[in-house]
Short mmCIF file of C-alpha atoms and ligand atoms in Angstrom, two decimals:
data_model
loop_
_atom_site.label_atom_id
_atom_site.label_comp_id
_atom_site.label_asym_id
_atom_site.label_seq_id
_atom_site.Cartn_x
_atom_site.Cartn_y
_atom_site.Cartn_z
CA MET A 14 -101.59 -87.49 -59.61
CA ASP A 15 -104.01 -88.58 -56.92
CA PHE A 16 -102.75 -89.71 -53.51
CA SER A 17 -106.16 -90.63 -52.10
CA LEU A 18 -107.38 -94.21 -51.86
CA SER A 19 -110.56 -95.23 -53.71
CA GLU A 20 -113.73 -96.25 -51.84
CA GLU A 21 -112.93 -99.87 -52.65
CA HIS A 22 -109.38 -99.63 -51.32
CA LEU A 23 -110.65 -97.98 -48.13
CA MET A 24 -113.15 -100.81 -47.65
CA ILE A 25 -110.43 -103.44 -48.08
CA GLN A 26 -108.25 -101.55 -45.61
CA GLN A 27 -111.05 -101.45 -43.05
CA ALA A 28 -111.90 -105.14 -43.52
CA ALA A 29 -108.24 -106.12 -43.09
CA ARG A 30 -107.88 -103.87 -40.04
CA ASP A 31 -110.98 -105.36 -38.42
CA PHE A 32 -109.80 -108.89 -39.11
CA ALA A 33 -106.34 -108.15 -37.69
CA ASN A 34 -107.70 -106.57 -34.51
CA ASN A 35 -110.59 -108.95 -33.90
CA VAL A 36 -109.14 -112.27 -35.02
CA LEU A 37 -105.33 -112.08 -35.10
CA LEU A 38 -104.61 -109.87 -32.10
CA PRO A 39 -106.17 -111.97 -29.28
CA GLY A 40 -103.81 -114.97 -29.65
CA VAL A 41 -100.78 -113.38 -31.24
CA ILE A 42 -98.55 -113.35 -28.13
CA GLU A 43 -99.34 -116.96 -27.27
CA ARG A 44 -98.74 -118.18 -30.83
CA ASP A 45 -95.40 -116.37 -30.87
CA GLU A 46 -94.41 -117.89 -27.55
CA LYS A 47 -95.41 -121.45 -28.52
CA GLN A 48 -94.30 -121.19 -32.16
CA GLN A 49 -97.85 -122.14 -33.04
CA PHE A 50 -99.09 -121.89 -36.63
CA PRO A 51 -102.30 -119.78 -36.93
CA THR A 52 -104.32 -122.63 -38.43
CA GLU A 53 -107.81 -121.37 -37.59
CA GLU A 54 -106.89 -117.76 -38.44
CA VAL A 55 -105.47 -118.75 -41.84
CA LYS A 56 -108.66 -120.67 -42.58
CA GLN A 57 -110.62 -117.50 -41.92
CA MET A 58 -108.20 -115.51 -44.08
CA GLY A 59 -109.10 -117.89 -46.91
CA GLU A 60 -112.83 -117.47 -46.30
CA LEU A 61 -112.46 -113.68 -46.40
CA GLY A 62 -110.54 -113.84 -49.68
CA PHE A 63 -107.14 -112.74 -48.34
CA LEU A 64 -105.26 -115.73 -49.74
CA GLY A 65 -105.97 -115.25 -53.44
CA MET A 66 -106.65 -111.54 -53.68
CA MET A 67 -105.20 -110.91 -57.15
CA VAL A 68 -106.25 -114.18 -58.78
CA ASP A 69 -108.84 -114.10 -61.55
CA PRO A 70 -112.32 -114.89 -60.11
CA LYS A 71 -112.66 -117.73 -62.63
CA TYR A 72 -110.03 -119.57 -60.55
CA GLY A 73 -111.65 -118.61 -57.25
CA GLY A 74 -109.68 -115.43 -56.56
CA GLY A 75 -110.70 -111.88 -55.71
CA GLY A 76 -109.63 -110.32 -59.03
CA MET A 77 -108.21 -107.33 -57.18
CA ASP A 78 -105.23 -105.15 -58.00
CA THR A 79 -101.82 -105.23 -56.31
CA LEU A 80 -102.59 -102.03 -54.41
CA SER A 81 -105.52 -103.78 -52.68
CA TYR A 82 -103.19 -106.60 -51.75
CA VAL A 83 -100.48 -104.37 -50.24
CA ILE A 84 -103.08 -102.36 -48.32
CA ALA A 85 -104.42 -105.56 -46.75
CA MET A 86 -100.90 -106.89 -46.13
CA GLU A 87 -100.00 -103.70 -44.25
CA GLU A 88 -103.00 -104.02 -41.94
CA LEU A 89 -102.43 -107.68 -41.10
CA SER A 90 -98.71 -107.12 -40.61
CA LYS A 91 -99.32 -104.34 -38.07
CA VAL A 92 -100.64 -107.05 -35.78
CA ASP A 93 -99.31 -110.45 -36.84
CA ALA A 94 -96.43 -110.78 -39.29
CA SER A 95 -96.53 -114.57 -38.91
CA ALA A 96 -100.02 -114.66 -40.42
CA SER A 97 -99.14 -112.08 -43.06
CA VAL A 98 -96.16 -114.05 -44.39
CA VAL A 99 -98.52 -116.95 -45.06
CA MET A 100 -100.69 -114.52 -47.00
CA SER A 101 -97.73 -113.05 -48.87
CA VAL A 102 -96.21 -116.36 -49.96
CA ASN A 103 -99.57 -117.79 -51.00
CA ASN A 104 -100.64 -114.70 -52.97
CA SER A 105 -97.56 -113.34 -54.62
CA LEU A 106 -95.31 -116.35 -55.01
CA VAL A 107 -97.54 -119.40 -55.31
CA CYS A 108 -100.81 -118.12 -56.81
CA TRP A 109 -99.21 -115.48 -58.99
CA GLY A 110 -96.58 -117.87 -60.31
CA LEU A 111 -99.17 -120.51 -61.18
CA GLU A 112 -101.65 -118.09 -62.69
CA HIS A 113 -99.08 -116.46 -64.95
CA PHE A 114 -96.99 -119.44 -66.01
CA GLY A 115 -99.06 -122.55 -65.28
CA THR A 116 -101.03 -124.56 -67.84
CA GLU A 117 -104.82 -124.47 -67.82
CA ALA A 118 -104.85 -127.97 -66.31
CA GLN A 119 -102.45 -126.90 -63.53
CA LYS A 120 -104.60 -123.88 -62.76
CA GLU A 121 -107.75 -126.00 -62.63
CA LYS A 122 -106.16 -128.58 -60.41
CA TYR A 123 -104.05 -126.44 -58.08
CA LEU A 124 -104.71 -122.70 -58.36
CA THR A 125 -108.44 -122.97 -57.66
CA LYS A 126 -107.75 -124.58 -54.28
CA LEU A 127 -104.92 -122.20 -53.41
CA ALA A 128 -106.81 -119.03 -54.34
CA THR A 129 -109.78 -119.89 -52.15
CA GLY A 130 -107.54 -120.87 -49.25
CA GLU A 131 -108.84 -124.44 -49.24
CA VAL A 132 -105.14 -125.29 -49.10
CA ILE A 133 -102.00 -123.16 -48.95
CA GLY A 134 -98.79 -123.35 -50.93
CA ALA A 135 -95.04 -123.00 -50.45
CA PHE A 136 -92.27 -121.69 -52.69
CA CYS A 137 -89.12 -123.80 -52.54
CA LEU A 138 -86.03 -122.13 -53.99
CA SER A 139 -83.52 -121.83 -51.11
CA GLU A 140 -81.12 -124.63 -50.31
CA PRO A 141 -78.40 -125.12 -47.70
CA GLU A 142 -75.88 -123.75 -50.22
CA ALA A 143 -78.14 -121.71 -52.47
CA GLY A 144 -79.71 -118.82 -50.59
CA SER A 145 -78.65 -115.52 -52.16
CA ASP A 146 -76.74 -117.42 -54.86
CA ALA A 147 -79.95 -118.89 -56.23
CA THR A 148 -78.53 -120.23 -59.51
CA SER A 149 -76.41 -122.78 -57.57
CA GLN A 150 -79.26 -125.26 -57.26
CA LYS A 151 -78.13 -128.69 -56.06
CA THR A 152 -81.58 -130.29 -56.02
CA THR A 153 -81.87 -132.31 -59.20
CA ALA A 154 -84.86 -133.21 -61.36
CA ILE A 155 -83.84 -135.85 -63.86
CA GLU A 156 -86.14 -136.82 -66.71
CA LYS A 157 -87.22 -140.46 -66.80
CA ASP A 158 -90.03 -141.73 -69.03
CA ASP A 159 -93.21 -139.77 -68.25
CA HIS A 160 -91.86 -138.09 -65.10
CA TYR A 161 -88.95 -136.36 -63.39
CA VAL A 162 -87.08 -137.81 -60.41
CA LEU A 163 -86.50 -135.20 -57.73
CA ASN A 164 -83.61 -135.43 -55.25
CA GLY A 165 -82.23 -132.87 -52.81
CA THR A 166 -82.95 -130.62 -49.86
CA LYS A 167 -84.66 -127.23 -49.58
CA ASN A 168 -84.16 -124.92 -46.61
CA TRP A 169 -86.06 -122.24 -44.68
CA ILE A 170 -89.34 -122.98 -46.46
CA THR A 171 -92.25 -120.84 -45.27
CA ASN A 172 -95.48 -122.89 -44.87
CA GLY A 173 -93.11 -125.89 -44.87
CA SER A 174 -95.46 -128.28 -43.10
CA SER A 175 -98.78 -126.49 -43.44
CA ALA A 176 -98.75 -126.34 -47.26
CA ASP A 177 -100.34 -128.95 -49.47
CA PHE A 178 -98.78 -127.83 -52.77
CA TYR A 179 -95.12 -126.90 -53.22
CA LEU A 180 -93.48 -125.06 -56.11
CA VAL A 181 -90.04 -126.64 -56.22
CA ILE A 182 -87.07 -125.31 -58.20
CA ALA A 183 -84.51 -127.92 -59.30
CA GLN A 184 -81.66 -128.45 -61.72
CA THR A 185 -82.31 -130.73 -64.72
CA TYR A 186 -79.23 -130.02 -66.86
CA PRO A 187 -76.31 -128.91 -64.61
CA GLU A 188 -74.10 -128.21 -67.64
CA LYS A 189 -76.54 -125.52 -68.75
CA LYS A 190 -76.29 -123.76 -65.35
CA HIS A 191 -79.31 -121.52 -64.67
CA LYS A 192 -80.75 -122.25 -68.11
CA GLY A 193 -81.09 -125.92 -67.08
CA ILE A 194 -83.27 -125.20 -64.05
CA ASN A 195 -86.95 -126.18 -63.93
CA ALA A 196 -89.88 -125.48 -61.60
CA PHE A 197 -92.38 -128.15 -60.55
CA ILE A 198 -95.59 -128.54 -58.60
CA VAL A 199 -95.16 -131.19 -55.91
CA GLU A 200 -97.90 -132.45 -53.65
CA LYS A 201 -97.55 -133.20 -49.97
CA GLY A 202 -97.61 -136.93 -49.30
CA TRP A 203 -95.88 -138.05 -52.49
CA GLU A 204 -93.54 -140.96 -51.90
CA GLY A 205 -90.04 -139.85 -50.95
CA PHE A 206 -91.10 -136.31 -49.96
CA GLU A 207 -90.23 -135.71 -46.33
CA ILE A 208 -90.77 -132.61 -44.20
CA GLY A 209 -87.79 -131.85 -41.96
CA PRO A 210 -87.92 -130.45 -38.42
CA LYS A 211 -89.37 -127.01 -37.74
CA GLU A 212 -86.83 -124.20 -37.36
CA GLN A 213 -86.68 -122.47 -33.96
CA LYS A 214 -86.80 -118.83 -35.00
CA MET A 215 -86.14 -115.39 -33.50
CA GLY A 216 -89.20 -113.81 -35.16
CA ILE A 217 -92.32 -114.65 -37.18
CA ARG A 218 -92.46 -117.59 -34.82
CA GLY A 219 -96.09 -118.39 -35.65
CA SER A 220 -95.15 -119.26 -39.23
CA ASP A 221 -93.80 -122.74 -39.85
CA THR A 222 -90.39 -122.82 -41.47
CA HIS A 223 -88.94 -126.20 -42.40
CA SER A 224 -86.36 -127.92 -44.50
CA LEU A 225 -87.78 -130.31 -47.09
CA ILE A 226 -86.12 -133.48 -48.28
CA PHE A 227 -86.77 -135.12 -51.64
CA ASN A 228 -85.64 -138.72 -52.11
CA ASP A 229 -86.43 -140.05 -55.59
CA VAL A 230 -89.76 -138.24 -55.68
CA LYS A 231 -91.59 -138.97 -58.94
CA VAL A 232 -93.04 -135.78 -60.41
CA PRO A 233 -95.30 -136.20 -63.48
CA LYS A 234 -94.09 -134.27 -66.52
CA GLU A 235 -97.34 -132.33 -66.66
CA ASN A 236 -96.35 -130.77 -63.32
CA ARG A 237 -93.40 -128.87 -64.79
CA ILE A 238 -94.15 -125.14 -64.96
CA GLY A 239 -93.38 -123.50 -68.31
CA GLU A 240 -90.93 -124.55 -71.00
CA ASP A 241 -88.01 -126.86 -70.27
CA GLY A 242 -85.34 -124.71 -68.59
CA PHE A 243 -87.70 -121.88 -67.58
CA GLY A 244 -87.35 -122.55 -63.82
CA PHE A 245 -84.83 -119.86 -62.89
CA LYS A 246 -86.67 -117.14 -64.79
CA PHE A 247 -89.88 -118.39 -63.22
CA ALA A 248 -88.33 -117.94 -59.77
CA MET A 249 -86.93 -114.48 -60.54
CA LYS A 250 -90.11 -113.14 -62.14
CA THR A 251 -92.20 -114.48 -59.29
CA LEU A 252 -89.87 -113.09 -56.63
CA SER A 253 -90.05 -109.62 -58.18
CA GLY A 254 -93.70 -109.47 -57.15
CA GLY A 255 -93.06 -111.36 -53.92
CA ARG A 256 -90.74 -108.55 -52.87
CA ILE A 257 -93.62 -106.08 -53.08
CA GLY A 258 -95.51 -108.36 -50.67
CA ILE A 259 -92.61 -108.46 -48.20
CA ALA A 260 -92.14 -104.70 -48.56
CA SER A 261 -95.78 -104.26 -47.52
CA GLN A 262 -95.23 -106.64 -44.63
CA ALA A 263 -92.27 -104.53 -43.49
CA LEU A 264 -94.36 -101.38 -43.88
CA GLY A 265 -97.04 -102.92 -41.69
CA ILE A 266 -94.58 -103.92 -38.96
CA ALA A 267 -93.20 -100.36 -38.96
CA ALA A 268 -96.65 -98.77 -38.90
CA GLY A 269 -97.82 -101.14 -36.15
CA ALA A 270 -94.80 -100.34 -33.98
CA TYR A 271 -95.22 -96.61 -34.58
CA GLU A 272 -98.93 -96.66 -33.68
CA LEU A 273 -98.21 -98.48 -30.42
CA ALA A 274 -95.37 -96.09 -29.55
CA ARG A 275 -97.47 -93.01 -30.33
CA LYS A 276 -100.32 -94.26 -28.13
CA TYR A 277 -98.00 -95.21 -25.29
CA SER A 278 -96.23 -91.83 -25.41
CA LYS A 279 -99.56 -90.06 -24.87
CA GLU A 280 -100.37 -92.19 -21.81
CA ARG A 281 -97.07 -92.76 -20.02
CA LYS A 282 -95.95 -89.95 -17.77
CA SER A 283 -92.45 -88.99 -16.62
CA PHE A 284 -91.11 -85.80 -15.06
CA GLY A 285 -94.69 -84.63 -14.53
CA THR A 286 -95.99 -84.90 -18.10
CA GLU A 287 -96.86 -87.39 -20.84
CA ILE A 288 -93.63 -88.51 -22.44
CA CYS A 289 -94.73 -87.29 -25.90
CA ASN A 290 -94.23 -83.79 -24.50
CA HIS A 291 -90.51 -84.46 -24.19
CA GLN A 292 -88.81 -83.47 -27.41
CA ALA A 293 -86.57 -86.54 -27.23
CA ILE A 294 -89.69 -88.67 -27.72
CA ALA A 295 -91.62 -86.32 -30.03
CA PHE A 296 -88.68 -86.16 -32.45
CA LYS A 297 -88.44 -89.94 -32.54
CA LEU A 298 -92.12 -90.07 -33.51
CA ALA A 299 -91.55 -87.42 -36.18
CA ASP A 300 -88.72 -89.46 -37.71
CA MET A 301 -90.69 -92.70 -37.54
CA HIS A 302 -93.76 -91.21 -39.19
CA THR A 303 -91.74 -89.53 -41.96
CA GLN A 304 -89.89 -92.73 -42.80
CA ILE A 305 -93.07 -94.82 -42.75
CA GLU A 306 -94.77 -92.40 -45.13
CA ALA A 307 -91.77 -92.56 -47.48
CA ALA A 308 -91.81 -96.37 -47.32
CA ARG A 309 -95.54 -96.41 -48.04
CA HIS A 310 -95.03 -94.28 -51.15
CA LEU A 311 -92.35 -96.68 -52.42
CA VAL A 312 -94.56 -99.71 -51.75
CA TYR A 313 -97.60 -98.17 -53.42
CA LYS A 314 -95.48 -97.05 -56.38
CA ALA A 315 -94.15 -100.58 -56.90
CA ALA A 316 -97.71 -101.95 -56.70
CA TRP A 317 -98.84 -99.28 -59.16
CA ASP A 318 -96.03 -100.22 -61.56
CA LYS A 319 -97.15 -103.85 -61.41
CA ASP A 320 -100.80 -102.94 -61.96
CA ASN A 321 -99.95 -100.68 -64.89
CA GLY A 322 -97.78 -103.13 -66.80
CA ASN A 323 -94.50 -101.34 -66.02
CA ASN A 324 -91.35 -103.19 -65.08
CA TYR A 325 -91.32 -103.49 -61.29
CA ASP A 326 -88.05 -105.33 -60.65
CA VAL A 327 -86.33 -102.14 -59.45
CA SER A 328 -89.29 -100.40 -57.81
CA GLY A 329 -90.18 -103.60 -55.92
CA ALA A 330 -86.57 -104.05 -54.79
CA MET A 331 -86.35 -100.40 -53.68
CA ALA A 332 -89.60 -100.75 -51.75
CA LYS A 333 -88.36 -103.88 -49.98
CA LEU A 334 -84.90 -102.47 -49.27
CA TYR A 335 -86.24 -99.27 -47.77
CA ALA A 336 -89.36 -100.55 -46.01
CA SER A 337 -87.43 -103.36 -44.30
CA GLN A 338 -84.86 -100.86 -42.97
CA VAL A 339 -87.70 -98.65 -41.75
CA ALA A 340 -89.34 -101.66 -40.09
CA MET A 341 -86.15 -102.47 -38.21
CA ASP A 342 -85.39 -98.86 -37.20
CA THR A 343 -88.97 -98.07 -36.22
CA ALA A 344 -89.44 -101.22 -34.16
CA ILE A 345 -86.20 -100.55 -32.24
CA GLU A 346 -87.31 -96.98 -31.51
CA ALA A 347 -90.78 -98.19 -30.48
CA VAL A 348 -89.16 -100.47 -27.90
CA GLN A 349 -87.02 -97.54 -26.71
CA ILE A 350 -90.06 -95.28 -26.31
CA HIS A 351 -91.75 -97.99 -24.26
CA GLY A 352 -88.69 -98.19 -21.97
CA GLY A 353 -88.83 -101.17 -19.61
CA ASN A 354 -92.30 -102.07 -20.85
CA GLY A 355 -90.92 -102.33 -24.37
CA TYR A 356 -88.94 -105.34 -23.23
CA VAL A 357 -92.06 -107.10 -22.00
CA LYS A 358 -94.15 -109.31 -24.29
CA GLU A 359 -97.58 -107.89 -23.46
CA TYR A 360 -96.68 -104.54 -25.04
CA HIS A 361 -96.15 -106.21 -28.48
CA VAL A 362 -93.26 -104.02 -29.66
CA GLU A 363 -90.52 -106.49 -28.73
CA ARG A 364 -92.22 -109.06 -31.01
CA LEU A 365 -92.49 -106.54 -33.83
CA MET A 366 -88.76 -105.83 -33.42
CA ARG A 367 -87.94 -109.54 -33.70
CA ASP A 368 -90.34 -109.94 -36.63
CA ALA A 369 -88.89 -106.94 -38.49
CA LYS A 370 -85.47 -108.53 -38.99
CA ILE A 371 -86.60 -111.24 -41.38
CA THR A 372 -87.90 -108.66 -43.84
CA GLN A 373 -84.25 -107.70 -44.50
CA ILE A 374 -83.43 -111.34 -45.22
CA TYR A 375 -86.11 -113.38 -46.98
CA GLU A 376 -87.16 -113.05 -50.62
CA GLY A 377 -83.70 -111.58 -51.22
CA THR A 378 -81.53 -109.95 -48.56
CA SER A 379 -81.03 -106.18 -48.56
CA GLU A 380 -77.69 -106.78 -50.25
CA ILE A 381 -79.44 -108.72 -53.04
CA GLN A 382 -81.95 -105.89 -53.45
CA LYS A 383 -79.01 -103.52 -54.00
CA ILE A 384 -77.69 -105.87 -56.73
CA VAL A 385 -81.10 -105.83 -58.43
CA ILE A 386 -81.45 -102.05 -58.10
CA SER A 387 -77.92 -101.20 -59.25
CA ARG A 388 -78.07 -103.60 -62.22
CA GLY A 389 -81.41 -102.07 -63.19
CA LEU A 390 -79.97 -98.58 -63.03
CA LEU A 391 -76.87 -99.38 -65.00
CA GLN A 392 -78.38 -101.32 -67.89
CA ASP A 393 -78.93 -99.34 -71.10
N1 CAA B 417 -86.97 -111.47 -64.33
C1 CAA B 417 -86.63 -112.27 -65.37
N2 CAA B 417 -85.40 -112.79 -65.53
C2 CAA B 417 -84.47 -112.48 -64.61
C3 CAA B 417 -84.73 -111.66 -63.51
C4 CAA B 417 -86.05 -111.12 -63.39
N3 CAA B 417 -86.42 -110.35 -62.37
N4 CAA B 417 -83.61 -111.53 -62.77
C5 CAA B 417 -82.66 -112.27 -63.38
N5 CAA B 417 -83.20 -112.83 -64.48
C6 CAA B 417 -82.52 -113.69 -65.47
C7 CAA B 417 -81.35 -112.97 -66.12
O1 CAA B 417 -81.78 -112.18 -67.20
C8 CAA B 417 -80.49 -114.14 -66.57
O2 CAA B 417 -81.03 -114.70 -67.73
P1 CAA B 417 -80.16 -114.84 -69.11
O3 CAA B 417 -78.94 -115.64 -68.78
O4 CAA B 417 -81.10 -115.49 -70.07
O5 CAA B 417 -79.82 -113.44 -69.49
C9 CAA B 417 -80.70 -115.14 -65.48
O6 CAA B 417 -81.93 -114.80 -64.82
C10 CAA B 417 -79.59 -115.16 -64.45
O7 CAA B 417 -79.51 -113.86 -63.90
P2 CAA B 417 -78.19 -113.25 -63.32
O8 CAA B 417 -77.05 -113.46 -64.29
O9 CAA B 417 -78.49 -111.85 -62.89
O10 CAA B 417 -77.92 -114.23 -62.07
P3 CAA B 417 -77.10 -114.03 -60.75
O11 CAA B 417 -76.48 -115.32 -60.40
O12 CAA B 417 -76.20 -112.84 -60.87
O13 CAA B 417 -78.24 -113.78 -59.64
C11 CAA B 417 -79.74 -112.54 -58.30
C12 CAA B 417 -79.16 -112.78 -59.70
C13 CAA B 417 -80.64 -111.33 -58.48
C14 CAA B 417 -78.68 -112.24 -57.29
C15 CAA B 417 -80.58 -113.77 -57.88
O14 CAA B 417 -79.74 -114.90 -57.68
C16 CAA B 417 -81.41 -113.57 -56.64
O15 CAA B 417 -82.47 -112.94 -56.72
N6 CAA B 417 -80.99 -114.08 -55.47
C17 CAA B 417 -81.79 -114.04 -54.26
C18 CAA B 417 -82.72 -115.20 -54.19
C19 CAA B 417 -83.90 -114.94 -53.29
O16 CAA B 417 -84.53 -113.91 -53.33
N7 CAA B 417 -84.22 -115.93 -52.47
C20 CAA B 417 -85.37 -115.85 -51.63
C21 CAA B 417 -85.92 -117.19 -51.38
S1 CAA B 417 -87.65 -117.31 -51.53
C22 CAA B 417 -88.27 -116.88 -50.01
O17 CAA B 417 -87.64 -116.30 -49.19
C23 CAA B 417 -89.71 -117.18 -49.90
C24 CAA B 417 -90.22 -117.34 -48.54
O18 CAA B 417 -90.44 -118.45 -48.09
C25 CAA B 417 -90.61 -116.14 -47.76
#
C-alpha cells in the first residue's frame, strides 16, 4: 500500500491550486453576492482540461484517472464551490454518462464538445415531486414516429441556463415503473424547451440552478441513451460516480475552511497570545484536520475502486456521506475560530459554511446515501 501521490498527480494538484488561487479567488466574493455564473472562469477551466478530465483523448478529454479528477476537484472547491460543481456535473454526470452509454454518433456529436469545454452539460433527473424518490418520474417521453415527445418539468438543475446539452430522464411506459424510464440528449433552443427562473440560493450562489419546462419537445430517436427502458439504471450508474465528485467537493470545502482557520489562528491574538495557543482553538484544529484526513482517505478509496474496476456504489456513497458531514462541521468551526470576522464576507469562511450544506443534499441526500450503503452491506 502506497499513500503517496505520483508525480503526475502532484502536478495536477499544483495546476488546480494555482488556477483556484489566481483565477477563481479574485472574484469569488462578488460572484457569490451577485449570484453571478463564472462564465469566463469556466471557459478557462475548459481550456485547461478540467471539464473532461477522465474522457478518452479521442473525444477531446484528458484521459486521466478518477484520482486525478478528485484531486483537482478538491483544490478548486477549497476556493470556489460554485465553479467546482460545474466541473463535477460536466465530468462525472454528463461526460461519463455519455462516454459509457452513448452511441458512437452521440459521442462524436456531443461528447467531443463537452469534454473540451466548448459547451457544458446538465443532468436532469429531479422533479418537483421526484427528488430522493427518483423512480417517480412524471416527465413523459412518448414515442411518435421517428421521435419522442417530451413533456414535464425538471427542478434544481445545475448549469440550468448555462448548459447547451441536457441529459433528461423521462418516463415512456408508466405501467412499467422504473423499467419504463428513458434518458435523452436534449439541446438548448429546441422548440418547446423553456428555461425557468433562476433559484435564489443560500450557497453555491455562483452556479446557476433552474427549473426546466418541456412542452411537446420533439427529441429524435437517435438521442435516446442506451436500450429502451435503460434510463433509470443510466441515472443510478452515473450518479454513483457523481457522488465521488461531490464527495471531493465537500472535502475541498472542508480543507479550504480548515486552512483559513489555521492561518487566522496563528495571526489573531487574544489574551496576549495567538489564539492557536489556546487549547480551545488548538483542539478544534486537531479535530478538523483528523476528520478531513479521514474524509480524504474515503474519497481516494472510492476513486481507486472506480479506477480499478471494483464496485464503487457503496464506497462512493460512504465518501459523500462522510465528507459532506465533515464539510459542514469544519466550516461551522472555521467560522467560530474566526469569531466576529467569521461572520464577515471578506474572510471567506461564512461562504464556505453556506456552500457546505448543499453537499449533504444534491446527488442524493445523506439519508439516501445511508440507503445505498445499508442495502449494499445487507445484500448477499
Ligand atoms: N447501479 C445500477 N442499477 C441500480 C443502482 C446502481 N447504482 N441503484 C439502483 N439500481 C437499480 C436497481 O437494481 C433496480 O433495478 P431492478 O428493478 O432491475 O432490480 C432499480 O434500479 C430500482 O432500484 P431500487 O429498487 O433500489 O429503487 P428505489 O426506488 O428504492 O430507489 C434510490 C433507490 C437509491 C433511493 C434512488 O432512488 C436514488 O438514488 N435516489 C436519489 C436520487 C438522486 O441522487 N438525485 C440527485 C439528483 S442529480 C443532482 O443532484 C445533480 C446536480 O445537478 C448536482
